[in-house]
Amino acid sequence: MTDVLIALAPASLVSIYFYGLPVLLLLAVSAAACILFEFLIHKYLMGSKTEFNGLSAAVTGVLLALNLPPAAPWWIAVIGAFVAIAIAKMSFGGLGQNIFNPALVGRVFLLISFPVIMTTWSAPAGLFHNVDAFSGATPLSIINEGVKAGIPANEIIAAHNFTPLEMLFARTGGSVGEVSAIALLIGFIYLLVRRVIRPHITLSIWVTVAVMTGIFCLANPAQFSGPAFNLLTGGMLLGSIFMATDYVTSPMTAKGQIFFGVGIGVIAVLIRYFGSYPEGVSFAILIMNCVTPLLNRLKPVGFGRK
Amino acid sequence: MKKTFKIGGTHPKDSKLSSEISIETLPLSEKVYISMAQHLGAPATPVVAKGDKVLVGQVIGEPAGFISGYVHSSVSGTVADVVPMPDLAGNMVMHVAIDVEGDEWDPAIDRTDKIVTETSGTPEQLIAQIKAAGVVGMGGATFPTHVKLAPPKDKKAEYLILNGAECEPYVTADDRIMRELPKQIVIGARIMMRALSVEKCFIAIEENKPAAIDAMTKAAASFVGIEVLKMKKKYPQGGEKQLIDAITSRQVPSGALPIDTGCVVQNVATALAVYEAVQKNKPLFERVMTVTGDCLQNRKNFRVRIGTPLNDILAAVGGAPVEGNMKYISGGPMMGKAIVNLNATTQKGSSCLLMLTEKQTLRKSESNCIRCGKCAEACPMGLEPWLLNKLARVGGRYDDLEQNHIADCIECGCCLYTCPANIPLLDIIRINKAEVMKIIRARQAK
Ligand code: SF4
Ligand code: SF4
């Protein structure tokens, strides 16, 4: 669990760098609230004798904050933390017992209850307000769209003030954790190197999304966005690297994990293309969370068994 | 190319602290206690009585069944008693206690250092000699070697595999004998090839023992059909089924025996014992044993007579290395067994005396299963330890446990080693496997 926190550090730090103290406050409040709620329930409601370990709750807290808009008020994080910990985790029996990813339940609850706050994005450099229409666009896609509309690429670059440093960080409008694709990918590599997770889930989501959007985009580029856009925007990286790979709510065997990833990819793309929400990754993961117990029936390859 | 098994496995730190220490002979004890149950199967029947004089290498126990074995005296002297006493694992077992007087060997034993290369004899004669010398599998399983060398008529052996993987952390006994006595081991392999009538023998050694690989490759060069293979360092590379899979890509079917894949696996130490039995007429009454631990300064690879009290070994390395509660393990840290009492004595299968401090063995507090699947990923048999644990804790669900292949567990400990929630998976699985095996045997007996 410490490793997961370390892996989340680059994304958190980049976000603090771009959005400043409000984001630091969100992260701190969310993590603290999660730990506190879990501790209180663990100790007083469940009367557990076992040692309390707040690391798992801290991870949930940080993930929740990374899923909030940077301008969200701090109390939103407290409500989200309560839903995540008290309802999505502890009411199922606590650590290891929950069916749904707690941070995502918190996020979706907030999205439905406070739609305005949850979809008011502030851009990193204060350049584009009200970006909710395209739910966090990457510089690449802005250029892409602009060129299609007949504006020369260099003018767009100048107009949006994309400096090389910012380009490197692939500055993306959206939730706290979606600022930098590179920071998220660094976290992914760290998790793999430390053998915290296997690549199966994340990669099968990416491959599915790439193939599916590739086909749609080829068929009708005017209506459907392409693979690069879909992989790098919105919660795709954050979700596929950190949320879909949550141990408790994802399948255990390689086979199950691949099915799980493909399922998330398909559902996410369908929601993005045809749903009423611009973003589908959270819902896709939650839907596939329900299927996890079933996927756990897929047995690992046995030694000397057919 | 480095070979390895295909499913699961884990990478514990290998801690081969004593690999550069040459084999040294442990001074004789004043008294030895030789267990009659040093092999898998029926314990041997003692054939000496209190007051009898015995020589080194003299038979003191005879086999009491098909799967059983001879036991020889490891010292010369007077039988002090024939009594049940607790062995290494704490089980009450018949022991022959002998007061040591001098060191007089059975005159039939060739005590010279001369290496006898020429092998002769029919398979039956060789197997009889191996049986008479009381040779058993020395990697720890202690299955009587003569039984393994005579597979049932309808099964044909194709390959002999010598297991020099020594994948258990800390243990270096096999490494040392491969470096110091490679010729003898290869000749032992040659003898077993004859006994099995096979043309091909693979000697499998993990990559972390380059000196042993070198020595064995040189020794094997002059023999046709013996090939040394470099294995990837991965636990449990030395598991019988894993080794066969790694080398031949054949998987022993669930519930079947290794011979069903045409392979017979023997430990390198067993090959050495076979050499001594057949070429030197020397029964198995001593073996090389590693004495090690991070806390121990004076680490050793001792040549130890069977029946030596652990206390004597401990005294020879200067006593308990640290104050307070120490834990002693017979074998390596992954599959070895905790030693309950240091008055117990060494056996044919004792490859290592490992000393761990209390801190090293402290189990971290257990938490809920977080369903990470790491145990299943690590299990070399493709089992789901988390599921077995869950079913076992419900209690009484032996049917479900059997259906989930608990009987295939090789008790390697990979699951327990990997579990981030510190669940004692192996302990729980081992107890329940024993129950399920009982049920299976009862059903087969019907
Ligand atoms: S001890 Fe048994 S269940 Fe555990 S990893 Fe080894 S074979 Fe699998
Ligand atoms: S390794 Fe431990 S925590 Fe992970 S699934 Fe297995 S039993 Fe559960």
Tab-separated table of N, CA, C and O and ligand atoms in Angstrom, chain B residues 379-381 383 385 409-415 426 429, ligand 1:
chain	number	residue	atom	x	y	z
B	379	CYS	N	1.798	-19.688	-6.845
B	379	CYS	CA	1.688	-21.133	-6.622
B	379	CYS	C	2.178	-21.913	-7.843
B	379	CYS	O	1.611	-21.802	-8.927
B	380	PRO	N	3.215	-22.708	-7.685
B	380	PRO	CA	3.765	-23.443	-8.831
B	380	PRO	C	2.870	-24.598	-9.276
B	380	PRO	O	3.121	-25.180	-10.332
B	381	MET	N	1.844	-24.918	-8.497
B	381	MET	CA	0.937	-25.992	-8.897
B	381	MET	C	-0.346	-25.432	-9.507
B	381	MET	O	-1.265	-26.173	-9.821
B	383	LEU	N	-2.624	-23.631	-8.025
B	383	LEU	CA	-3.758	-23.668	-7.093
B	383	LEU	C	-4.157	-22.248	-6.723
B	383	LEU	O	-3.496	-21.282	-7.090
B	385	PRO	N	-4.495	-20.601	-3.406
B	385	PRO	CA	-4.335	-20.698	-1.950
B	385	PRO	C	-5.353	-19.875	-1.165
B	385	PRO	O	-5.841	-20.320	-0.128
B	409	CYS	N	-1.029	-29.794	-3.708
B	409	CYS	CA	-0.109	-28.859	-3.044
B	409	CYS	C	1.200	-29.573	-2.718
B	409	CYS	O	1.201	-30.670	-2.177
B	410	ILE	N	2.315	-28.949	-3.072
B	410	ILE	CA	3.619	-29.558	-2.778
B	410	ILE	C	4.246	-28.943	-1.524
B	410	ILE	O	5.407	-29.170	-1.224
B	411	GLU	N	3.482	-28.120	-0.840
B	411	GLU	CA	3.907	-27.516	0.431
B	411	GLU	C	5.208	-26.730	0.289
B	411	GLU	O	6.082	-26.773	1.149
B	412	CYS	N	5.308	-26.007	-0.813
B	412	CYS	CA	6.538	-25.258	-1.072
B	412	CYS	C	6.586	-23.952	-0.305
B	412	CYS	O	7.652	-23.385	-0.111
B	413	GLY	N	5.441	-23.437	0.082
B	413	GLY	CA	5.426	-22.204	0.872
B	413	GLY	C	5.470	-20.920	0.061
B	413	GLY	O	5.548	-19.838	0.621
B	414	CYS	N	5.401	-21.017	-1.278
B	414	CYS	CA	5.417	-19.799	-2.097
B	414	CYS	C	4.249	-18.875	-1.730
B	414	CYS	O	4.400	-17.659	-1.679
B	415	CYS	N	3.088	-19.472	-1.480
B	415	CYS	CA	1.901	-18.670	-1.193
B	415	CYS	C	2.091	-17.864	0.084
B	415	CYS	O	1.911	-16.653	0.114
B	426	LEU	N	0.213	-21.630	4.139
B	426	LEU	CA	0.763	-22.981	4.065
B	426	LEU	C	0.324	-23.813	5.266
B	426	LEU	O	-0.078	-24.969	5.111
B	429	ILE	N	-3.243	-24.806	4.815
B	429	ILE	CA	-3.404	-25.750	3.711
B	429	ILE	C	-2.824	-27.112	4.091
B	429	ILE	O	-3.417	-28.153	3.803
C	1	SF4	S1	2.361	-24.424	-0.530
C	1	SF4	FE1	0.862	-25.453	-1.842
C	1	SF4	S2	-0.707	-23.930	-2.219
C	1	SF4	FE2	1.075	-22.835	-1.418
C	1	SF4	S3	2.177	-22.189	-3.238
C	1	SF4	FE3	3.063	-24.157	-2.648
C	1	SF4	S4	1.881	-25.682	-3.798
C	1	SF4	FE4	0.732	-23.769	-3.902
